[in-house]
CSV table of C-alpha atoms and ligand atoms in Angstrom, one decimal:
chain,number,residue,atom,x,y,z
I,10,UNK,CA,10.6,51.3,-14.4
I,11,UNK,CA,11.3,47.7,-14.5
I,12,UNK,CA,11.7,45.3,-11.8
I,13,UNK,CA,15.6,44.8,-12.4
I,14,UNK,CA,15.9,48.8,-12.0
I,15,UNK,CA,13.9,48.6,-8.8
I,16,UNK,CA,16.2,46.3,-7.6
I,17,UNK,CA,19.2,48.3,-8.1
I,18,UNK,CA,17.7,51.4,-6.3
I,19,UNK,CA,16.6,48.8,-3.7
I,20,UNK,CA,20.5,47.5,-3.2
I,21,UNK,CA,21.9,51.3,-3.0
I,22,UNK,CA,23.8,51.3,0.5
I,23,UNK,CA,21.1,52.9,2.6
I,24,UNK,CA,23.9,54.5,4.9
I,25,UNK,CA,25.3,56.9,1.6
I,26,UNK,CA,21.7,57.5,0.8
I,27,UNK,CA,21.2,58.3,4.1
I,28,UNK,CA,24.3,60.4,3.7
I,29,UNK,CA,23.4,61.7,0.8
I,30,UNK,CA,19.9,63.2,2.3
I,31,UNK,CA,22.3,65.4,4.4
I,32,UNK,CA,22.2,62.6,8.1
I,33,UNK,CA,24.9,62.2,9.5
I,34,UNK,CA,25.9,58.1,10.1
I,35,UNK,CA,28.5,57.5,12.6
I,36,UNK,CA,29.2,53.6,13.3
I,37,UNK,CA,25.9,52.9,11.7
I,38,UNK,CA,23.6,54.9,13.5
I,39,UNK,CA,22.1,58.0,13.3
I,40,UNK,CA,19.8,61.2,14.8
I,41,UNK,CA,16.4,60.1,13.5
I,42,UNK,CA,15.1,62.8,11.7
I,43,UNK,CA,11.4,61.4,11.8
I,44,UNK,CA,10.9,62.1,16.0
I,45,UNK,CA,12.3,64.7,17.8
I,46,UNK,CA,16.2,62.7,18.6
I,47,UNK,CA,19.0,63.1,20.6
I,48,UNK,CA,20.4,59.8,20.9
I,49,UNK,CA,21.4,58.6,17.6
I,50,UNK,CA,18.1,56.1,17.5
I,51,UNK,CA,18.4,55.6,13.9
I,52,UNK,CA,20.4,52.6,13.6
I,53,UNK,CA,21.4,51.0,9.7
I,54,UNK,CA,21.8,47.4,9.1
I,55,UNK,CA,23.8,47.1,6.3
I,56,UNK,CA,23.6,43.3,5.5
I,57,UNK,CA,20.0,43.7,5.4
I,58,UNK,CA,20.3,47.2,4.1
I,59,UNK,CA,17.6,49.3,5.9
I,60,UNK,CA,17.2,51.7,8.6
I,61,UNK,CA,15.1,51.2,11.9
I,62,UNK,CA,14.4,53.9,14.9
I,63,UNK,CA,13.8,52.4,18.2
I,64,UNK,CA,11.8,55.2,19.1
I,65,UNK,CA,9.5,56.0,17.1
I,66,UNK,CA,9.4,52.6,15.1
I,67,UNK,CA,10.1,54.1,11.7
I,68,UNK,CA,11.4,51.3,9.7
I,69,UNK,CA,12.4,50.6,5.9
I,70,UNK,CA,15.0,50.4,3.1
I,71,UNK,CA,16.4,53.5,0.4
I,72,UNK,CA,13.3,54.1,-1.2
I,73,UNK,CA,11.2,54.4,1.9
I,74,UNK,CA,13.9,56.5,2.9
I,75,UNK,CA,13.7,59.1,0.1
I,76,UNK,CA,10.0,58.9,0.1
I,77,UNK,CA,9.7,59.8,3.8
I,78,UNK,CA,12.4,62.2,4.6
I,79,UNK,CA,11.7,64.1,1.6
I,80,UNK,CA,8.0,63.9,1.3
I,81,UNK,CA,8.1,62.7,-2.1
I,82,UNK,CA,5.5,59.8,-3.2
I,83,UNK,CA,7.0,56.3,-4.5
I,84,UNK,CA,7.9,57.6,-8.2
I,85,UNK,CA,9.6,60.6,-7.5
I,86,UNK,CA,11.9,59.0,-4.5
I,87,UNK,CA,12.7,56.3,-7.2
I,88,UNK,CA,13.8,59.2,-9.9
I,89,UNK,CA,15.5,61.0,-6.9
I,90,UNK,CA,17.7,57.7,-6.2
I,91,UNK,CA,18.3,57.4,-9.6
I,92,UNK,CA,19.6,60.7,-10.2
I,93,UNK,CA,21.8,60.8,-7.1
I,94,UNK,CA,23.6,57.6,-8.0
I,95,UNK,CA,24.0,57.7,-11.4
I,96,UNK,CA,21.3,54.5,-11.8
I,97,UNK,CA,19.7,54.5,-15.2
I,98,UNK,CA,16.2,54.2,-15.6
I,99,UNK,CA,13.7,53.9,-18.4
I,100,UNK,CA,14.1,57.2,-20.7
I,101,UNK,CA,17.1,58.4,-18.9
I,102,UNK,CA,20.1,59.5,-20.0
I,103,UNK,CA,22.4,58.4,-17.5
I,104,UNK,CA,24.3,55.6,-17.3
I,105,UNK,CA,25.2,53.8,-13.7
I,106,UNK,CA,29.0,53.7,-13.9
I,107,UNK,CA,30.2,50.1,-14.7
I,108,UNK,CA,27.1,48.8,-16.1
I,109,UNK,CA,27.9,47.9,-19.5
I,110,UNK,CA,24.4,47.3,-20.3
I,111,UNK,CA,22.7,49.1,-22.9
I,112,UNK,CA,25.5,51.9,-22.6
I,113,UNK,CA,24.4,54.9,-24.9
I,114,UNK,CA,27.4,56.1,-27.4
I,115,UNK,CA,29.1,59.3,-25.7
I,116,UNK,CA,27.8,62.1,-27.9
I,117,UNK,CA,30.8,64.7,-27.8
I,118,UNK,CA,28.6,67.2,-29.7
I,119,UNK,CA,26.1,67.8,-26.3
I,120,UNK,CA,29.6,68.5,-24.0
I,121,UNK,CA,32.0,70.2,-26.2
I,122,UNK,CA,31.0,73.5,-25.8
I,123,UNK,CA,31.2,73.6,-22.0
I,124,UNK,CA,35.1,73.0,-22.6
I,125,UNK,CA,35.5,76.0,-25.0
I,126,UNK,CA,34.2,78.5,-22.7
I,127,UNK,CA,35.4,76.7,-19.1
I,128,UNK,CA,33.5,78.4,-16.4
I,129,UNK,CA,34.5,78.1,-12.4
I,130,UNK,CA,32.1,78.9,-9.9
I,131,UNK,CA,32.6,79.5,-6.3
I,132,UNK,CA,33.2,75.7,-4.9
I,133,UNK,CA,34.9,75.2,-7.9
I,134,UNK,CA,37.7,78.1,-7.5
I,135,UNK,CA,38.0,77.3,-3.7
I,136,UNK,CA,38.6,73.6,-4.5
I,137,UNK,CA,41.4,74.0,-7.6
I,138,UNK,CA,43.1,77.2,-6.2
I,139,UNK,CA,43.0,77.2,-2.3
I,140,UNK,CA,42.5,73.3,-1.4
I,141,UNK,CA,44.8,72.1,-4.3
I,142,UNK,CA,47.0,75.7,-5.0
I,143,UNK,CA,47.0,75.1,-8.9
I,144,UNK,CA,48.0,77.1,-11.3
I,145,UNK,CA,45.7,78.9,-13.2
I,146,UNK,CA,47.4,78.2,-16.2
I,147,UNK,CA,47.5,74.0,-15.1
I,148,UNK,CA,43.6,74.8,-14.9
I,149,UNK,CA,43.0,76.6,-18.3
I,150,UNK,CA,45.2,73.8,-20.1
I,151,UNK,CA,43.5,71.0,-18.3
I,152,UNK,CA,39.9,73.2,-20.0
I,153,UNK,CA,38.3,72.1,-16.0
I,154,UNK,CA,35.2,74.1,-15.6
I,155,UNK,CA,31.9,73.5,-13.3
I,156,UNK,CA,28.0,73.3,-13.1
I,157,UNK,CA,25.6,73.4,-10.6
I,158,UNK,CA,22.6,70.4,-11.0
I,159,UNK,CA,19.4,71.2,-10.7
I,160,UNK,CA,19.7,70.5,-6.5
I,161,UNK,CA,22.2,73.0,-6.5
I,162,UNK,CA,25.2,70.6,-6.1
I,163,UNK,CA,28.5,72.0,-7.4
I,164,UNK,CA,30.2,69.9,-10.0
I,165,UNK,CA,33.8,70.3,-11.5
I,166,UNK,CA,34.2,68.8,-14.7
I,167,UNK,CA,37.0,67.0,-16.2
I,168,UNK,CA,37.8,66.7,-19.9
I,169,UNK,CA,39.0,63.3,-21.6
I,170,UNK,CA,40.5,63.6,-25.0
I,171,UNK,CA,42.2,61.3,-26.9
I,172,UNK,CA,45.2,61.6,-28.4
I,173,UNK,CA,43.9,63.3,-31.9
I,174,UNK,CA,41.9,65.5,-29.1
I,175,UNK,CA,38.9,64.3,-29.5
I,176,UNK,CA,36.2,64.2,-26.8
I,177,UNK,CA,36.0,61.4,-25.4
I,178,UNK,CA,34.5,61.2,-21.9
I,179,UNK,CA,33.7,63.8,-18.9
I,180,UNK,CA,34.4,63.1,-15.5
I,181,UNK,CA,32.1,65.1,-13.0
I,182,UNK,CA,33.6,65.8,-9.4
I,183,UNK,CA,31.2,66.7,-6.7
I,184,UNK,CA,32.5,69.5,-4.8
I,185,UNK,CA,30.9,69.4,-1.7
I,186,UNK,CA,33.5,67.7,0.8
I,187,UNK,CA,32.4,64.2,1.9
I,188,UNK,CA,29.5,64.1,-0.8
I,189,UNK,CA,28.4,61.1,-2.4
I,190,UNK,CA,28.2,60.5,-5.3
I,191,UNK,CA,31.3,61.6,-5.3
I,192,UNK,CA,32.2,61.0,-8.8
I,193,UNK,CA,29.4,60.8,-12.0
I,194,UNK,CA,30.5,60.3,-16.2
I,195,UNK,CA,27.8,61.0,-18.6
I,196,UNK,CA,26.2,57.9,-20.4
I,197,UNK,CA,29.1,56.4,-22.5
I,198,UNK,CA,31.9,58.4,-21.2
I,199,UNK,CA,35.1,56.6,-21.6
I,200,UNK,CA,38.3,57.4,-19.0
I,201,UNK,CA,41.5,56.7,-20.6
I,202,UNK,CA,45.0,58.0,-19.8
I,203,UNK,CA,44.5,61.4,-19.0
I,204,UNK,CA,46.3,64.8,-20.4
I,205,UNK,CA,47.7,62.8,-23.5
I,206,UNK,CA,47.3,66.2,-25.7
I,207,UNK,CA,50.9,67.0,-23.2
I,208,UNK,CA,52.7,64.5,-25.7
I,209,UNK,CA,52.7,67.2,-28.1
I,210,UNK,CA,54.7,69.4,-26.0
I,211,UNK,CA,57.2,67.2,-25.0
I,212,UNK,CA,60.9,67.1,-26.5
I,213,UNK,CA,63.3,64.1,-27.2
I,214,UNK,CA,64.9,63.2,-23.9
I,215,UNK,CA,62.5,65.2,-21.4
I,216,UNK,CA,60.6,63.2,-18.5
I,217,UNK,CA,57.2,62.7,-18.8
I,218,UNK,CA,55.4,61.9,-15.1
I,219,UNK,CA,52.8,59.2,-14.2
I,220,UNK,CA,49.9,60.3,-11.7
I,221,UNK,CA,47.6,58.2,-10.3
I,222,UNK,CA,44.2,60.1,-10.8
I,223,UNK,CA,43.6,63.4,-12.4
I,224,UNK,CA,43.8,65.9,-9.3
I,225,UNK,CA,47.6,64.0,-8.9
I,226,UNK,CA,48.1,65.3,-12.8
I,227,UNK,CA,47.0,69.0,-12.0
I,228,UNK,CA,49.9,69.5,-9.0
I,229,UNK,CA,52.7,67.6,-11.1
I,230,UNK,CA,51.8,70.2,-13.9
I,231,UNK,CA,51.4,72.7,-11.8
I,232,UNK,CA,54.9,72.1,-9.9
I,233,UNK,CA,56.5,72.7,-13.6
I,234,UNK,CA,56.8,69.1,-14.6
I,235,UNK,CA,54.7,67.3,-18.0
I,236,UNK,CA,52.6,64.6,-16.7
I,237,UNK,CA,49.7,62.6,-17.8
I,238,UNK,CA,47.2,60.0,-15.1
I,239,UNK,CA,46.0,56.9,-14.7
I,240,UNK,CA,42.2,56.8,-14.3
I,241,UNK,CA,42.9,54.8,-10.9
I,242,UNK,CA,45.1,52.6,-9.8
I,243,UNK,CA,42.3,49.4,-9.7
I,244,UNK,CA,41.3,50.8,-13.3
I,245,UNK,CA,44.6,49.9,-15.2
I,246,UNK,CA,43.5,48.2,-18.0
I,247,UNK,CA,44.8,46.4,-21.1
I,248,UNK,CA,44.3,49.6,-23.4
I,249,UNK,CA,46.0,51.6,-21.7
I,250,UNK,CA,48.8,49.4,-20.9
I,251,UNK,CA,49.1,49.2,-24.9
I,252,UNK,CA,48.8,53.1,-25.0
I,253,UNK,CA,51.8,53.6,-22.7
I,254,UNK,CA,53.7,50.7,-24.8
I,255,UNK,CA,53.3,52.8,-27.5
I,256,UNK,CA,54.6,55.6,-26.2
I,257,UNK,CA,57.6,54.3,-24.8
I,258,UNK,CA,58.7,53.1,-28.2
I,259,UNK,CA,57.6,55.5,-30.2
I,260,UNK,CA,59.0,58.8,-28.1
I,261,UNK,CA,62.3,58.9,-27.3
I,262,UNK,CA,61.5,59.9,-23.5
I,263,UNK,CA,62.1,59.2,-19.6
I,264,UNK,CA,59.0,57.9,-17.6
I,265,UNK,CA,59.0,58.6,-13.8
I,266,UNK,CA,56.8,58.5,-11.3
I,267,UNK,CA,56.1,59.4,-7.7
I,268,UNK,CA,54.1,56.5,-6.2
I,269,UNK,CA,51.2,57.2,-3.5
I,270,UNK,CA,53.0,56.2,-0.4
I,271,UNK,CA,50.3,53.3,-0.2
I,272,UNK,CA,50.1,49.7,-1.2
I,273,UNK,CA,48.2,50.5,-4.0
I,274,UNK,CA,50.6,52.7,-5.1
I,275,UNK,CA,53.3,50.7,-5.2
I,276,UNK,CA,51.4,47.9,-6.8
I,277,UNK,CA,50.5,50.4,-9.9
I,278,UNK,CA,54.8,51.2,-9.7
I,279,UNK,CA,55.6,47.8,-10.0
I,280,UNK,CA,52.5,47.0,-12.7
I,281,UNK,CA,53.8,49.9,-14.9
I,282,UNK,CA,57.3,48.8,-14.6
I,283,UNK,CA,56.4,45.8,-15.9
I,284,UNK,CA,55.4,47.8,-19.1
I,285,UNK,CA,57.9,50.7,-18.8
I,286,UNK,CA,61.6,49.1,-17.5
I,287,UNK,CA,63.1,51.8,-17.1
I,288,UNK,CA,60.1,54.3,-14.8
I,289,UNK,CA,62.0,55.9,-12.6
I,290,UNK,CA,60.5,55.9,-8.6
I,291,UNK,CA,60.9,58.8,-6.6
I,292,UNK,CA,60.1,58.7,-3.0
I,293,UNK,CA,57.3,60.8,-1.6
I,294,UNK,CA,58.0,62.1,1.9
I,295,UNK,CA,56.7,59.8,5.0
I,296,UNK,CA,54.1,62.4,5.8
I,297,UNK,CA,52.6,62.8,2.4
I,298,UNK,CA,50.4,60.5,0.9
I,299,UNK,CA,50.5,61.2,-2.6
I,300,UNK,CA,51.9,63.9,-5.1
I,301,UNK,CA,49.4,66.3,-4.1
I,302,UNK,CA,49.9,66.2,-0.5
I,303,UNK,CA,53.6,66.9,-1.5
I,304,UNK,CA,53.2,69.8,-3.8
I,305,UNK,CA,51.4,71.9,-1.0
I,306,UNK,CA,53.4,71.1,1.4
I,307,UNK,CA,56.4,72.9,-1.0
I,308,UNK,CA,53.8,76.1,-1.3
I,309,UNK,CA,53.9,77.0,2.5
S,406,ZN,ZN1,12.6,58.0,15.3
C-alpha cells in the first residue's frame, strides 16, 4: 500500500464508515460503541473528518475506526476500507469508481456467466417484486440476478450491453436499505445507455421511453411500455448524447419521457430536448417523484 492509497482511505467520510460499521449517525453524533453509552457521545467532525467520545476519550479518523470497532490490526482495517468503498489497492482488483487511474480493461469473460443463469436470492426478490412490483418477465429480459459478498451483503446486479450485446459493464446494487456503498462496478465497467438490446424490438412509429436510472427503466417496462435509461441524470455525457443522435435519425420512432418531478429532472428533459426536438414530456403526478413512484401507485 502506497502512501497516495493511504490517503484516500484516510479521506473516506468517517460518518458512512461509521455507517457502514452498522452505528447509527444522527446530526453527526453517535452512541459510542467503545464505553457503555446512552447519550450519543460519539460526535463526527466532518471538516476534520474523525470521530471523538467525550466520555471515554476515544478519538481518531476511518482507519482507527475500523481497526478499533472491529478488532482488526492496521492492515486488515485498511483492506476492510478498501473493500467497502470500492478503493483500489496494490494487487486488487477493484477499481474506486471515477478514478480513471490505472483502470483495468472490463474482462466480460469473468461476468458473463452469472447473466446466463440469473439467480435472485431473498433481498433480491423482496426488493424487485414487492418494493418495486416488477414483472417477472421485465426481470428475466433485464438478465438482473444477485450475490452475497463474502460479509454476507446482498447485491443485485445489473447488466450493460452494448448495442451488438456485448458485455460491457455490471452495476452492483446493495440491497440492504440505507447501505453504503450503495452502488459498486467491477474494475473497468463502463455504464452507457441502458436496455439498448429493446431497439430490436421496436417497430417504425412506436414510442420508445427515456428513464433516468435503471430501476426507472424496470417499471416503464414493466407498465407495458419499451424504454431504455440514462446512467444518471449528472452522468449525461457526450457518448451517449451521440448514441441517442443516432437513434433518432436512424429509427423512425417517437421519444418521450416522464421527467422526475425534481430540478434535476427537468434539467435532463430540457438537455435531451436539445438533442431529441421532438421528446415528448408527460407530467408525473404531484405526489410522485419519479416513474417508479407512479407505477406502484397504479398497482394498489
Ligand atoms: Zn465512548
Amino acid at each position: 500500500m502506497d502512501r497516495i492509497q493511504l490517503q484516500k482511505l484516510r479521506e473516506l467520510p468517517i460518518e458512512g464508515v461509521a455507517e457502514r460499521l452498522g452505528l447509527a449517525v444522527k446530526r453527526h453524533k453517535a452512541l459510542c460503541p467503545f464505553h457503555n453509552d446512552h447519550h450519543a457521545s460519539l460526535s463526527f467532525k466532518v471538516s476534520k473528518n474523525t470521530y471523538r467520545c467525550f466520555v471515554c476519550g476515544a478519538f481518531g479518523g476511518p482507519i482507527d475506526l475500523v481497526m478499533r470497532y472491529l478488532n482488526k490490526d492496521f492492515v486488515e482495517a485498511c483492506r476492510w476500507l478498501a473493500d467497502e468503498h470500492n478503493v483500489i489497492l496494490e494487487g486488487d482488483r477493484r477499481q474506486e469508481s471515477g478514478d480513471s487511474r490505472e483502470v483495468k480493461p472490463f474482462d466480460a469473460s469473468r461476468y458473463e456467466r452469472f447473466f446466463e443463469r440469473p439467480w435472485l436470492n431473498d433481498e433480491a426478490r423482496k426488493f424487485l417484486f414487492e418494493e418495486r412490483r416488477l414483472d417477472s418477465r421485465v426481470v428475466r429480459w433485464c438478465r438482473l440476478t444477485s450475490w452475497k459478498d463474502k460479509l454476507g451483503v446482498p447485491w443485485l446486479q445489473t447488466p450493460y450491453y452494448d448495442r451488438e450485446g456485448k458485455l460491457i459493464g455490471i452495476q452492483n446494487r446493495n440491497l440492504i436499505p440505507g447501505c453504503t456503498p450503495r452502488f459498486r462496478f467491477p474494475s473497468g465497467s463502463k455504464t452507457t445507455i441502458y436496455n439498448l438490446s429493446v431497439l430490436n424490438l421496436l417497430r417504425p412509429g412506436e414510442a420508445l421511453y427515456i428513464a433516468e436510472g435503471c430501476s426507472d427503466c424496470w417499471s416503464l417496462l414493466s407498465a407495458g411500455h419499451k424504454a431504455i435509461a440514462i446512467p444518471s441524470a449528472t452522468l449525461l455525457n457526450k457518448k451517449d448524447v451521440e448514441l441517442l443522435q443516432a437513434l433518432s435519425s436512424e429509427l423512425s420512432i417517437r421519444f418521450e419521457m416522464w421527467p422526475d418531478n425534481d430540478m434535476p429532472g427537468e434539467r435532463l428533459f430540457l438537455q435531451l430536448q436539445k438533442v431529441l426536438p421532438d421528446l415528448v414530456h408527460h407530467q408525473l403526478p404531484p405526489d410522485c417523484k419519479d416513474f417508479s413512484e407512479y407505477y406502484l401507485s397504479t398497482k394498489t
